[in-house]
Coordinates of C-alpha atoms (C1' of nucleotides) in Angstrom, one line a residue:
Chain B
X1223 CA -11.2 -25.5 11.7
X1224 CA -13.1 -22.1 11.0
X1225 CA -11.9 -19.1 9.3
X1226 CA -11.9 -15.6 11.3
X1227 CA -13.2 -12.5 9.5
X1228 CA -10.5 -10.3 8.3
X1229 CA -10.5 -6.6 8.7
X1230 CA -8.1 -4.1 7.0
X1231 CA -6.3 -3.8 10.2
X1232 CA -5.3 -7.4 10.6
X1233 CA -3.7 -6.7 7.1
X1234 CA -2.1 -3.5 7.8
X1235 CA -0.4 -5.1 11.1
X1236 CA 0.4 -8.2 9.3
X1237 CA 2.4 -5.8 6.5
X1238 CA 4.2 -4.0 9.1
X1239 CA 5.3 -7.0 11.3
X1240 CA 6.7 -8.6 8.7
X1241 CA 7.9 -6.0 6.3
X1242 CA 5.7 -5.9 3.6
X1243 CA 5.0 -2.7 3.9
X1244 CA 6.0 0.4 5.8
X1245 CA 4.5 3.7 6.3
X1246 CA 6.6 6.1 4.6
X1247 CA 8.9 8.3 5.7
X1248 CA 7.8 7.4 9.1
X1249 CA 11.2 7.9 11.5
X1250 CA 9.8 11.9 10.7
X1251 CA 6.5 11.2 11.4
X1252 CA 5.5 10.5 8.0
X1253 CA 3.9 11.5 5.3
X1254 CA 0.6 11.3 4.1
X1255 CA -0.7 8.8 0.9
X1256 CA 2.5 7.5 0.9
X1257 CA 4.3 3.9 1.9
X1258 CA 7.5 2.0 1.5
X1259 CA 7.6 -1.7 0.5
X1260 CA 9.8 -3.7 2.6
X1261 CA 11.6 -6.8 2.1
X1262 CA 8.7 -9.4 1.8
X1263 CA 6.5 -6.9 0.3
X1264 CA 8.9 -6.0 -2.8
X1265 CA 9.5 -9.7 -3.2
X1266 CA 5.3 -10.2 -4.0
X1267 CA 5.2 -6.7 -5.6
X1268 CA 7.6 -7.7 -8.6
X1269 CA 6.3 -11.4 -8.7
X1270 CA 2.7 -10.1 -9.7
X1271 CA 4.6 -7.6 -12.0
X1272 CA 6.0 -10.4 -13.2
X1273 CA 2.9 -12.6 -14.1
X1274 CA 1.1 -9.9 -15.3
X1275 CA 4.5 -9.2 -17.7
X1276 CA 4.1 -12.6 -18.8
X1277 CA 0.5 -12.4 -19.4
X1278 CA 0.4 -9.2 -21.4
X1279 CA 3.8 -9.5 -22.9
X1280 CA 5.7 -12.2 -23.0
X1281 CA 2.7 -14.5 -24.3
X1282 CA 0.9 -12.2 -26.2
X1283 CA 2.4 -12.2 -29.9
X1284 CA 1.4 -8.9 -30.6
X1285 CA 2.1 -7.2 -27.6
X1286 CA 5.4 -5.3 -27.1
X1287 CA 6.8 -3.5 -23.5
X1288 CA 8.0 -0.2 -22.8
X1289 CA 9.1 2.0 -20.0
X1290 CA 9.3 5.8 -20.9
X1291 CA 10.6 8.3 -19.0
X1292 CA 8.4 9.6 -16.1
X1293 CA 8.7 13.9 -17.0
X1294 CA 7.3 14.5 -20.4
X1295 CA 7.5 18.0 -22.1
X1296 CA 4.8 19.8 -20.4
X1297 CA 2.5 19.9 -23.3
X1298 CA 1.7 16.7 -23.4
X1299 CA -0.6 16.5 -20.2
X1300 CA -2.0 19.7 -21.9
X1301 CA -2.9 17.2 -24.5
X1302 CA -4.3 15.0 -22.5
X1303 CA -6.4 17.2 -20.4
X1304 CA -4.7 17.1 -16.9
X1305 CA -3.6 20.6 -16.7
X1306 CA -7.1 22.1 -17.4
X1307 CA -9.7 19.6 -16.7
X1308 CA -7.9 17.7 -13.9
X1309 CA -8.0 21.0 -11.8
X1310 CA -11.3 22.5 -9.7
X1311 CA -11.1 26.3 -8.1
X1312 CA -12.8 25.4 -5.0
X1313 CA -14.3 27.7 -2.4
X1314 CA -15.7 27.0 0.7
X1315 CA -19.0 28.1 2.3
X1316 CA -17.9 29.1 6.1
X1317 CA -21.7 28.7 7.2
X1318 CA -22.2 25.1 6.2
X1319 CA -18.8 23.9 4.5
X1320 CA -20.2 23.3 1.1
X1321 CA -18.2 23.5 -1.4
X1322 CA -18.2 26.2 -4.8
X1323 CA -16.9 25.8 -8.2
X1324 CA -15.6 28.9 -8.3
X1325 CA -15.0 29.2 -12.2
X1326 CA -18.5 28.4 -12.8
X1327 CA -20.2 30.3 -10.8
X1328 CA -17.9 33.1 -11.7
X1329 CA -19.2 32.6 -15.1
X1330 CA -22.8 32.8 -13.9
X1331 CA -22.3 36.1 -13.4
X1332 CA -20.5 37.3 -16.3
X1333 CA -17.0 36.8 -15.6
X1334 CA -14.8 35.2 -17.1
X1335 CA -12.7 32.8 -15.3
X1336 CA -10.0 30.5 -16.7
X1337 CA -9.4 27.5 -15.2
X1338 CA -6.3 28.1 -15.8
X1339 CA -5.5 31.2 -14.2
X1340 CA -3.5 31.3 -11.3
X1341 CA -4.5 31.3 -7.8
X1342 CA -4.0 34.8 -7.1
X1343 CA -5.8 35.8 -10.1
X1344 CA -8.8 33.7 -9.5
X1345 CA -9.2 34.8 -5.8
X1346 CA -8.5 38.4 -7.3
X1347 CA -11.4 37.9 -9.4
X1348 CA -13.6 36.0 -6.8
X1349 CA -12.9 39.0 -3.9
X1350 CA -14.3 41.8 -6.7
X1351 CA -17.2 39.5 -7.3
X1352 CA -18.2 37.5 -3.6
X1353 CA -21.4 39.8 -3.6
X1354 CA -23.0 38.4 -6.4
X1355 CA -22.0 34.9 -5.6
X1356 CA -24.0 33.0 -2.6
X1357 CA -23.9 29.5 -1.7
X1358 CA -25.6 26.8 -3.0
X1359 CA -26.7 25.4 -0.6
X1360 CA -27.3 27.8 2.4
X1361 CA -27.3 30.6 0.3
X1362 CA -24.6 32.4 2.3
X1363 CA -21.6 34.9 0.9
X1364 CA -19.1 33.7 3.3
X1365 CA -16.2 32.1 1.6
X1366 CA -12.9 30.5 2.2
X1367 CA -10.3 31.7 -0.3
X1368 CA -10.0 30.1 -3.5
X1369 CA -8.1 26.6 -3.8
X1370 CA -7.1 25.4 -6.7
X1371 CA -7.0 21.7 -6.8
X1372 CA -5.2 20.3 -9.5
X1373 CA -4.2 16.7 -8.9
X1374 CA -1.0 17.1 -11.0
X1375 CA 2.1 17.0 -9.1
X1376 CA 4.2 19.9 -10.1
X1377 CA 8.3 19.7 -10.2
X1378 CA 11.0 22.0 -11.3
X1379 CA 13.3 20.2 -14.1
X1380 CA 15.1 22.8 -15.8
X1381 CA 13.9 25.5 -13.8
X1382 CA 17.0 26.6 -11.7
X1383 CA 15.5 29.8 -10.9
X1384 CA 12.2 28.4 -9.0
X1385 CA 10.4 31.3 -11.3
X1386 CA 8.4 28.2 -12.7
X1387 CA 8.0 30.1 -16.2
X1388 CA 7.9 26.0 -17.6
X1389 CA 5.8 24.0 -14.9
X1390 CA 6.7 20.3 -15.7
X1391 CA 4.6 17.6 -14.0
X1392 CA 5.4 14.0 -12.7
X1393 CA 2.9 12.1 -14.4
X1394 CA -0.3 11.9 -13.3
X1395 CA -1.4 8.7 -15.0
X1396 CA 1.6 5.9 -17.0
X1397 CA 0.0 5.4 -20.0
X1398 CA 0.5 9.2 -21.3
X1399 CA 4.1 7.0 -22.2
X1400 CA 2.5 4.9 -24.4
X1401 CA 0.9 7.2 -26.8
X1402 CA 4.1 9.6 -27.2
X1403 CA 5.8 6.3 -28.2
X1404 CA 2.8 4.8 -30.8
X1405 CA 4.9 6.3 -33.8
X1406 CA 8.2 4.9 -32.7
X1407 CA 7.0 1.5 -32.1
X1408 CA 5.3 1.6 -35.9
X1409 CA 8.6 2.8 -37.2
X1410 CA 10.8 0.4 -35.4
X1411 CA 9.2 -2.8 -35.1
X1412 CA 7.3 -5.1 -37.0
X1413 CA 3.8 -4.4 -35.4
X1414 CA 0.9 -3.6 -37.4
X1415 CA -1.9 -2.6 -35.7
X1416 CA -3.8 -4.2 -33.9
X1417 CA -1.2 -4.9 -31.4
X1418 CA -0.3 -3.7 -28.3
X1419 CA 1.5 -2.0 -26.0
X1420 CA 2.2 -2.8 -22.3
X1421 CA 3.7 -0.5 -19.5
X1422 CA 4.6 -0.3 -16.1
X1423 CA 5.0 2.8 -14.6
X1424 CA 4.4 5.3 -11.8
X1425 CA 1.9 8.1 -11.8
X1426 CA 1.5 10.6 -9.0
X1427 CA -1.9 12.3 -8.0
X1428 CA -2.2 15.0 -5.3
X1429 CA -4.8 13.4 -3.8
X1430 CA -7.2 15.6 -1.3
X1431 CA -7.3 13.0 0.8
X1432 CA -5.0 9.6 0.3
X1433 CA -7.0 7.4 2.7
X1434 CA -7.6 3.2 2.8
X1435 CA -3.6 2.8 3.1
X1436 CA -2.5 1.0 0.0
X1437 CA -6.0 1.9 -1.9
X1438 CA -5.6 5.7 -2.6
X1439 CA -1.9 7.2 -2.1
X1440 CA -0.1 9.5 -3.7
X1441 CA 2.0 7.9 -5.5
X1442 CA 1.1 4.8 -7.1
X1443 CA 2.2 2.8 -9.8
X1444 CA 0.2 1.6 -12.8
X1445 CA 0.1 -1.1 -14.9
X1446 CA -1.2 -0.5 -18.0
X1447 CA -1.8 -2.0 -21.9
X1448 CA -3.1 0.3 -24.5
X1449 CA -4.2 -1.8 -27.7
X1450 CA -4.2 0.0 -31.0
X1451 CA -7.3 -0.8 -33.6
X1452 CA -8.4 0.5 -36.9
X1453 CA -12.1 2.7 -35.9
X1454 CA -14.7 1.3 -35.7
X1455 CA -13.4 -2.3 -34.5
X1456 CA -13.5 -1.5 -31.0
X1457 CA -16.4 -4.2 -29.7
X1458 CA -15.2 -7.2 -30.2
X1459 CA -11.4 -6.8 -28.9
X1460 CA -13.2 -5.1 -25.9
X1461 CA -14.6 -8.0 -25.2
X1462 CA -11.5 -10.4 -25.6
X1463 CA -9.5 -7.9 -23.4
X1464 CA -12.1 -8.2 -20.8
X1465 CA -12.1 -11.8 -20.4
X1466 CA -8.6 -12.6 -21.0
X1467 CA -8.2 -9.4 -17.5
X1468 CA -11.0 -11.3 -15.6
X1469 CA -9.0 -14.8 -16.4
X1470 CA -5.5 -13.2 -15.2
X1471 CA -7.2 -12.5 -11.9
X1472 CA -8.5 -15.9 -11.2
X1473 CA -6.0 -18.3 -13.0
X1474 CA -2.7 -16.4 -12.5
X1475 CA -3.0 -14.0 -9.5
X1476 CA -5.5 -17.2 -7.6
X1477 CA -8.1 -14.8 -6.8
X1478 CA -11.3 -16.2 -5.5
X1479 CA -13.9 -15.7 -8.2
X1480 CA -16.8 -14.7 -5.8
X1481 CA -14.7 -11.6 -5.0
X1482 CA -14.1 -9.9 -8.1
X1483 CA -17.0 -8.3 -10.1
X1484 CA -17.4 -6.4 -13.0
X1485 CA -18.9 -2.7 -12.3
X1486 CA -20.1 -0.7 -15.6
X1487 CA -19.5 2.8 -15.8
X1488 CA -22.7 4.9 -16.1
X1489 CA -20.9 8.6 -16.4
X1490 CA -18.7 8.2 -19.2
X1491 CA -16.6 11.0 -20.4
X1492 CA -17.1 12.3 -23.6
X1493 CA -14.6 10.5 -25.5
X1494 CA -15.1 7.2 -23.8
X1495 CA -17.3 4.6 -25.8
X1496 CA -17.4 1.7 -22.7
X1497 CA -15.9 1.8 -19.0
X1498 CA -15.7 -1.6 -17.0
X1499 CA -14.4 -1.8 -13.9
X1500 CA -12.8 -4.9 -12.4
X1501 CA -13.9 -4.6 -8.8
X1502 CA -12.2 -6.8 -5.6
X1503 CA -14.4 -7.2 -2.4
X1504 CA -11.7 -5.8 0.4
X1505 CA -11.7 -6.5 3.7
X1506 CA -13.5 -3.6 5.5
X1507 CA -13.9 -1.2 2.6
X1508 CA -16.1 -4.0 0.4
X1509 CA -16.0 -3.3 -3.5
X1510 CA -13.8 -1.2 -4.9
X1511 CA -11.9 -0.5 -8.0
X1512 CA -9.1 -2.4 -9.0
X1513 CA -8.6 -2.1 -13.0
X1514 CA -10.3 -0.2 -15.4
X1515 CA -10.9 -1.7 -19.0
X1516 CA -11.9 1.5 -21.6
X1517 CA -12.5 2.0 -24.7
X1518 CA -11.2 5.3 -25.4
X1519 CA -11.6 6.0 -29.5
X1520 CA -8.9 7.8 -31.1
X1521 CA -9.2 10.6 -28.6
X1522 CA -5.4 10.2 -27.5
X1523 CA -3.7 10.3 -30.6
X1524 CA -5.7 12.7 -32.0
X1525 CA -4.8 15.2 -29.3
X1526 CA -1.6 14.5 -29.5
X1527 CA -1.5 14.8 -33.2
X1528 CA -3.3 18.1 -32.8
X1529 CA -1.1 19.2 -29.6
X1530 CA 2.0 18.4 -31.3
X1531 CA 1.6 18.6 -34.6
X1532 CA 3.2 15.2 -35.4
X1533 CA 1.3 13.2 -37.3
X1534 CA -0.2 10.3 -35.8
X1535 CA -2.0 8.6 -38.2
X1536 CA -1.3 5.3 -39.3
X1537 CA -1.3 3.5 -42.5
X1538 CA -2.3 0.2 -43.0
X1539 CA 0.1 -1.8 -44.9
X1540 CA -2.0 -3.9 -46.7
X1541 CA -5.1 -1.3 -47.7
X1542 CA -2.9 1.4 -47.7
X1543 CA -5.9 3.4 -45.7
X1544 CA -4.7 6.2 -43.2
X1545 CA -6.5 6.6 -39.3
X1546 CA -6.1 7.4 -36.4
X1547 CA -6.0 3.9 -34.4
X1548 CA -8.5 3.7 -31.7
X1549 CA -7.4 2.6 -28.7
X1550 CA -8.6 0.0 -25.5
X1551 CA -6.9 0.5 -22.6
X1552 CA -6.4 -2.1 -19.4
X1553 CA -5.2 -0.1 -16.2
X1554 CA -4.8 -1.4 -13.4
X1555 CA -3.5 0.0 -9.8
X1556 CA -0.1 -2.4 -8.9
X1557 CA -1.2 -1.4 -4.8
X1558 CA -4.4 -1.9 -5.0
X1559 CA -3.7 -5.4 -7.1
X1560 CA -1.2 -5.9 -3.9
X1561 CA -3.7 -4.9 -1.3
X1562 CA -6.4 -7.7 -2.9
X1563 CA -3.9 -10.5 -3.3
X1564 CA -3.1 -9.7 0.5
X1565 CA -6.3 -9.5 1.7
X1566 CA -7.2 -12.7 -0.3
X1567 CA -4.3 -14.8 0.7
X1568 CA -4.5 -13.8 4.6
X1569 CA -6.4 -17.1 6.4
X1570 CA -6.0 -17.4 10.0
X1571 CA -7.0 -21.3 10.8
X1572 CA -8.8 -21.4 14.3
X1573 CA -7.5 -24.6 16.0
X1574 CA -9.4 -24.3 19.4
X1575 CA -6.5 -22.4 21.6
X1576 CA -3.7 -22.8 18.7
X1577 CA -4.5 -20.4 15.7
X1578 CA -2.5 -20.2 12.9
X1579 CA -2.2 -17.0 10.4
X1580 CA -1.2 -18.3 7.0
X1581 CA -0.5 -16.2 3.9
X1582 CA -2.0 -19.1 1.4
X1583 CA -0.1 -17.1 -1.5
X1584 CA 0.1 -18.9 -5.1
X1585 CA 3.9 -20.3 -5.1
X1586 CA 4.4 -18.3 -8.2
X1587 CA 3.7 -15.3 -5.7
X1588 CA 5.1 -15.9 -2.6
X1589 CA 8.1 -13.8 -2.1
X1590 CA 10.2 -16.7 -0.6
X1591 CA 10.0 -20.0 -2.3
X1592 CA 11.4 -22.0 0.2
X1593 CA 13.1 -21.6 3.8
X1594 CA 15.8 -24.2 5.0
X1595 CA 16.0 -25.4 8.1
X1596 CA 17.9 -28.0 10.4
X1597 CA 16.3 -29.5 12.9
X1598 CA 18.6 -28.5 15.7
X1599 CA 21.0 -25.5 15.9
X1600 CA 23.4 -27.1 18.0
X1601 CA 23.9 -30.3 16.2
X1602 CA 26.7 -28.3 13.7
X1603 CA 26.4 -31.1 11.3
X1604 CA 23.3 -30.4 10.5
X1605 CA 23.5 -26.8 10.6
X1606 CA 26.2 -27.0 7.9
X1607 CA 24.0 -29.4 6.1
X1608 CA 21.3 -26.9 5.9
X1609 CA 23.7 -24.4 4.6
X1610 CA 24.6 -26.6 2.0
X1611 CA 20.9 -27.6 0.7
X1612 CA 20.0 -23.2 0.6
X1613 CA 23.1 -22.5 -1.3
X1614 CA 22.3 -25.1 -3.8
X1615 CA 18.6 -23.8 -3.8
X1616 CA 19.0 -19.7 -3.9
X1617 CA 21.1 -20.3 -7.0
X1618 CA 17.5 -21.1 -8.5
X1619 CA 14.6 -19.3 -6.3
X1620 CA 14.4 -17.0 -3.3
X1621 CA 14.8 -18.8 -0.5
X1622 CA 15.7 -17.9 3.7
X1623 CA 17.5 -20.2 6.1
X1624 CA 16.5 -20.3 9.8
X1625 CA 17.8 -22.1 12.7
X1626 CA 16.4 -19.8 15.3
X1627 CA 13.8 -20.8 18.5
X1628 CA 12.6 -24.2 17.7
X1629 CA 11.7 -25.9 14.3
X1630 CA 7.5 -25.2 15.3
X1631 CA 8.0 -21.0 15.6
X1632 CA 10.1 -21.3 12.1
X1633 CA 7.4 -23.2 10.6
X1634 CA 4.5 -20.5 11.5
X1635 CA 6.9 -17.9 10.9
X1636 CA 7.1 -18.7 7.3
X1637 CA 3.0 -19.5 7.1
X1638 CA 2.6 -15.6 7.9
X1639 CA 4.7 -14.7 4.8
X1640 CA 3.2 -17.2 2.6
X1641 CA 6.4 -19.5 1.7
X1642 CA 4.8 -22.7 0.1
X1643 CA 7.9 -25.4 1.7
X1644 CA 9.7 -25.5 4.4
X1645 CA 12.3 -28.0 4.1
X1646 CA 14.5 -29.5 7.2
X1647 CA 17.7 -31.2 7.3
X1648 CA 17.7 -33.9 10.1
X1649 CA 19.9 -36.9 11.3
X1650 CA 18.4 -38.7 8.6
X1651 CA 19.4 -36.5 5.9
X1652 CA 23.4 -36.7 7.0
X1653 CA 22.9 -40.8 6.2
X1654 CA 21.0 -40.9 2.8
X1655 CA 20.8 -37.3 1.7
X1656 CA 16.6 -37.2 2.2
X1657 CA 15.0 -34.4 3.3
X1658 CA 11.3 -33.3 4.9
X1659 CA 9.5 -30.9 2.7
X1660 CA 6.6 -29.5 4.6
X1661 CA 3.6 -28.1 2.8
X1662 CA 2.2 -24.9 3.8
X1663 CA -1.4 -25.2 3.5
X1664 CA -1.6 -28.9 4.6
X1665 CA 1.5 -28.8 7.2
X1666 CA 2.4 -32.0 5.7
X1667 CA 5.5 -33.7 5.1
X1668 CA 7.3 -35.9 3.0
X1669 CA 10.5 -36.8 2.3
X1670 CA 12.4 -37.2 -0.6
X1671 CA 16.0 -36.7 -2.1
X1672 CA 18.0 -33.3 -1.9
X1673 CA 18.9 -34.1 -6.0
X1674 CA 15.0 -34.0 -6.9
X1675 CA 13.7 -31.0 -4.5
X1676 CA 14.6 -28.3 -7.3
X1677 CA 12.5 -30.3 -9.5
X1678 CA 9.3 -30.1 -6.8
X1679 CA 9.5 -26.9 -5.7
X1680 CA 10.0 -25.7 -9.3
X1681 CA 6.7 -27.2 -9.9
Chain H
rG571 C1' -9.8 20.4 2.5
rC572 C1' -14.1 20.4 6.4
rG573 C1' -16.1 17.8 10.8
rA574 C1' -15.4 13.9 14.6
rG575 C1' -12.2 10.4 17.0
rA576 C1' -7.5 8.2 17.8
rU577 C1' -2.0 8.0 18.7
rU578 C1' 2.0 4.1 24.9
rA579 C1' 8.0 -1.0 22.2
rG580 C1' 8.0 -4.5 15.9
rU581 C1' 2.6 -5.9 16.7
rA582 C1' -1.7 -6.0 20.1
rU583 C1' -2.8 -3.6 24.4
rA584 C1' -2.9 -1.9 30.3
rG585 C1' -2.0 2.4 33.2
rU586 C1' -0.6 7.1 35.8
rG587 C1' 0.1 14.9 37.3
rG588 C1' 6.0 12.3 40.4
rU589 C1' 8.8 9.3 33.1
rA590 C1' 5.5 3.0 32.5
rG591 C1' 3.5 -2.7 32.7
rU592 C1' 1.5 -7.3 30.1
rA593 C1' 1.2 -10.7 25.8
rC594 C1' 3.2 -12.2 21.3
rG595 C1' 7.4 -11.0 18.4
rC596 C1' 12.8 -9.9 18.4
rU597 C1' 18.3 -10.9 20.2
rU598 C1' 21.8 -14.1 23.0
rG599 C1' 22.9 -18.7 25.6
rC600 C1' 21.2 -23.5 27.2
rU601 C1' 17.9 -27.4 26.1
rU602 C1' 15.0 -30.0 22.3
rC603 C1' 14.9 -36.0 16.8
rC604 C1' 9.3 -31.8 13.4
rC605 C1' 4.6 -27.6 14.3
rA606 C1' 4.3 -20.5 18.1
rA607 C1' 7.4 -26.2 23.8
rG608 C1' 10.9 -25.3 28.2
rC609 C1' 14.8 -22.5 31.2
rA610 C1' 17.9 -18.1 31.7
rA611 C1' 19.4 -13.3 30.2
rG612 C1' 18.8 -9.0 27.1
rA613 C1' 17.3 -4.9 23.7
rG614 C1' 12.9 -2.1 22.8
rA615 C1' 7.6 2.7 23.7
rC616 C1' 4.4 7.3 26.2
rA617 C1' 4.0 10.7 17.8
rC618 C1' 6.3 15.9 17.5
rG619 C1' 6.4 21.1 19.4
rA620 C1' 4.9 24.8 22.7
rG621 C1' 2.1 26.2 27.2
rU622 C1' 0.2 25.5 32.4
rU623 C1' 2.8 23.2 36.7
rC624 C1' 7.8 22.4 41.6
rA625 C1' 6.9 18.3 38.3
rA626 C1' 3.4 16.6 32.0
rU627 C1' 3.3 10.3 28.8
rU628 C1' -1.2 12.1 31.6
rC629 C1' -4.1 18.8 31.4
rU630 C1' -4.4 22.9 27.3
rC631 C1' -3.1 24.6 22.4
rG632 C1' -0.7 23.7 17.8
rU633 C1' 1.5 20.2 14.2
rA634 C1' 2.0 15.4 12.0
rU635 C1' 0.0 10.7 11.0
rC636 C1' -4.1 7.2 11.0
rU637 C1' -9.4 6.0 11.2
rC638 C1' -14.6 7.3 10.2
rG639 C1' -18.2 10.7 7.8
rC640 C1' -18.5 14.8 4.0
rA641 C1' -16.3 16.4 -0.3
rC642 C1' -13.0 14.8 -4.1
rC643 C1' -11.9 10.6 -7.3
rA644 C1' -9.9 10.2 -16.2

RNA sequence: GCGAGAUUAGUAUAGUGGUAGUACGCUUGCUUCCCAAGCAAGAGACACGAGUUCAAUUCUCGUAUCUCGCACCA
């Protein structure tokens, strides 16, 4: 038995043939960066939300959830930067395509350009002054208009009129959520910093180019923990919060260790102390960022303190001291987590002419736990045994029942979606109530009571 | 957003200026006492729009989507 090597297209087509996942809005022809999760795909989606719920949440003592809304008052992505540093004016060269900033070199020859200005206003500006400005690289003054591209999705809440005198934004990152909320989760619980705060939300990014299907879209979702320090005592939580992300990867999601690494950040922003990336090795693509771990100083609630003019300072209960907590921050990409635990779970098992594609999911993962069979479909005895057994059993877990084709096609059929047991309902079973539970990964069997399988497969 | 390439059923693919096959999958029936078995039947596609043409899935142009480079990437 020898493994095939995978490539991002085996994974795409598996998603699609079995309803993971779906490109959306594709009865119109689609749309670009973005993609529905289907039946099987949801099901894995909100079992690693779950784990990683539990990990962060549920068994961390000092760690409390939240889900905030997704529009904010516009200010705060002032605060945080996104509506004037998450834009670029762009020109483009039409001799060799490279590409101008045109604030700056606006500014490099005396004018003053806003980054903020509208589009007409900069290309107003940039028309009077395309003289003085020449390429960079070919040295050319043949532009393109200007383009401002500012990843922020804009929307229209509140603005019946379409004037758009109040632009509001869907949020370009979640954990904008978490800061707005740092003063109400002082004032309302019993946390004392440090603790921590854990959210999963969706953030939205107009993306030049969405490319690498699940890895870069439009619309993503983000799960993200934002851990709240007095200054100065940054290091060593950074550290804990690194390992205990690394561990979550290769205890809980099952990741193979050899394809994760940790990638440093060399370029830090200015209010960024440390940058670590978690990196998975994909199929096709190779490396590629999958959480970032930062160490972010009191930059966020200090802008928001300054932007809103609440103040954000806390005051340790014990010392009495005021600061501004400084934060660490875990953020990790929920598709890009789904694309890796796909893309490390896909095997295909190369028997000679028989090949078999198996999703070896961690049970905790897969989104059906187990799938009920009878042996034959026109013995009605033990069809309407079988029905028995999955009622019992969906009452506890996900499960599927199946008595199409032949027992072999429902057996691979559930490989390729990951389900850890099969079980099947023969003559047998109608005379002392046993049944065959078939192991995935092994294709094994054994047999044992109908009263103990919620007991096996809930281990 | 620029440049290049691609787009035929759910998936993977063949093919043609006179509207299309194949494999697997899917549905139904029969059969079958455990690993994609067998028999029979069935549903299902030329991405969209325009042009050329007697006739376009095929040629041309545009659009969309995907892929690969570039660029971008809190």
């Amino acid at each position: 038995m020898s493994d095939k090597k995978v490539s991002m297209e085996d994974i795409v087509s598996l998603c699609k043939r079995r309803g993971f996942v779906y490109p959306g809005s594709e009865i119109y022809g689609g749309e670009a960066g973005l993609y529905d999760f289907g039946p099987y795909g949801v099901e894995l989606l909100n079992n690693i939300k779950k784990s990683w719920w539990r990990a962060n949440v549920q068994l961390k003592e000092n760690y409390v959830g939240l889900d905030s809304a997704m529009f904010k008052n516009p200010k705060v992505w002032e605060a945080s930067g996104h509506v004037g540093g998450f834009s670029d004016p762009l020109a483009e060269c039409k001799k060799c395509n490279t590409r101008i900033r045109v604030d700056k070199e606006l500014e490099k020859v005396g004018v003053t350009a806003d980054e903020k200005m509208s589009e007409a206003e900069l290309n107003k500006l940039f028309d009077e002054n395309r003289d003085k400005i020449k390429c960079s690289n070919c040295g050319a003054h043949e532009f393109s208009e200007v383009k401002a591209f500012n990843l922020l999705v804009k929307s229209n809440l509140g603005d019946f009129t379409g004037a758009g005198d109040r632009p509001v934004y869907l949020p370009g990152e979640a954990c904008q959520g978490i800061y707005l909320n740092f003063k109400n989760i002082v004032d309302t619980t019993r946390m004392k910093v440090p603790f921590g705060v854990a959210q999963i939300g969706k953030a939205f990014r107009n993306e030049i180019s969405p490319r690498n299907f699940l890895f870069r879209t439009r619309e993503f979702e983000q799960a993200d923990t934002q851990f709240f320090v007095p200054p100065h005592q940054n290091k060593e939580n950074y550290q804990r919060i690194k390992q205990e992300r690394w561990d979550w990867y290769v205890n809980e999601l099952g990741i193979e260790e050899a394809k994760l690494h940790w990638k440093k950040h060399d370029n830090l922003v200015f209010y960024t102390k440390e940058a670590w990336d978690i990196e998975y090795d994909f199929p096709s693509y190779g490396f590629d960022e999958v959480e970032g771990i930062h160490d972010r100083t009191d930059y966020d609630l200090s802008q928001h303190t300054k932007f809103s003019g609440t103040d954000l300072n806390y005051t340790d209960p014990h010392a009495g001291e005021k600061y501004i907590p400084w934060i660490l921050e875990t953020s990790m990409g929920m598709g890009r987590i789904f694309l890796a635990v796909m893309s490390d779970a896909y095997t295909v098992e190369d028997k000679g002419d028989d090949s078999r594609t198996v999703l070896k999911l961690k049970p905790e993962l897969a989104p059906v736990k187990a799938a009920i069979f009878p042996l034959l479909k026109n013995k009605p005895e033990l069809v309407a045994k079988a029905r028995e057994v999955y009622q019992m059993l969906a009452n506890e877990m996900q499960c599927e029942f199946d008595d199409n084709g032949n027992i072999g096609k429902r057996y691979r059929r559930q490989d390729e979606i990951g389900t850890p047991s099969c079980i099947v309902i023969d003559f047998d079973t109608l005379e002392d109530d046993t049944v065959t539970v078939r192991d995935r990964d092994t294709t094994e069997q054994k047999r044992i009571k109908i009263s103990e399988l919620s007991n096996l497969l809930n281990n």
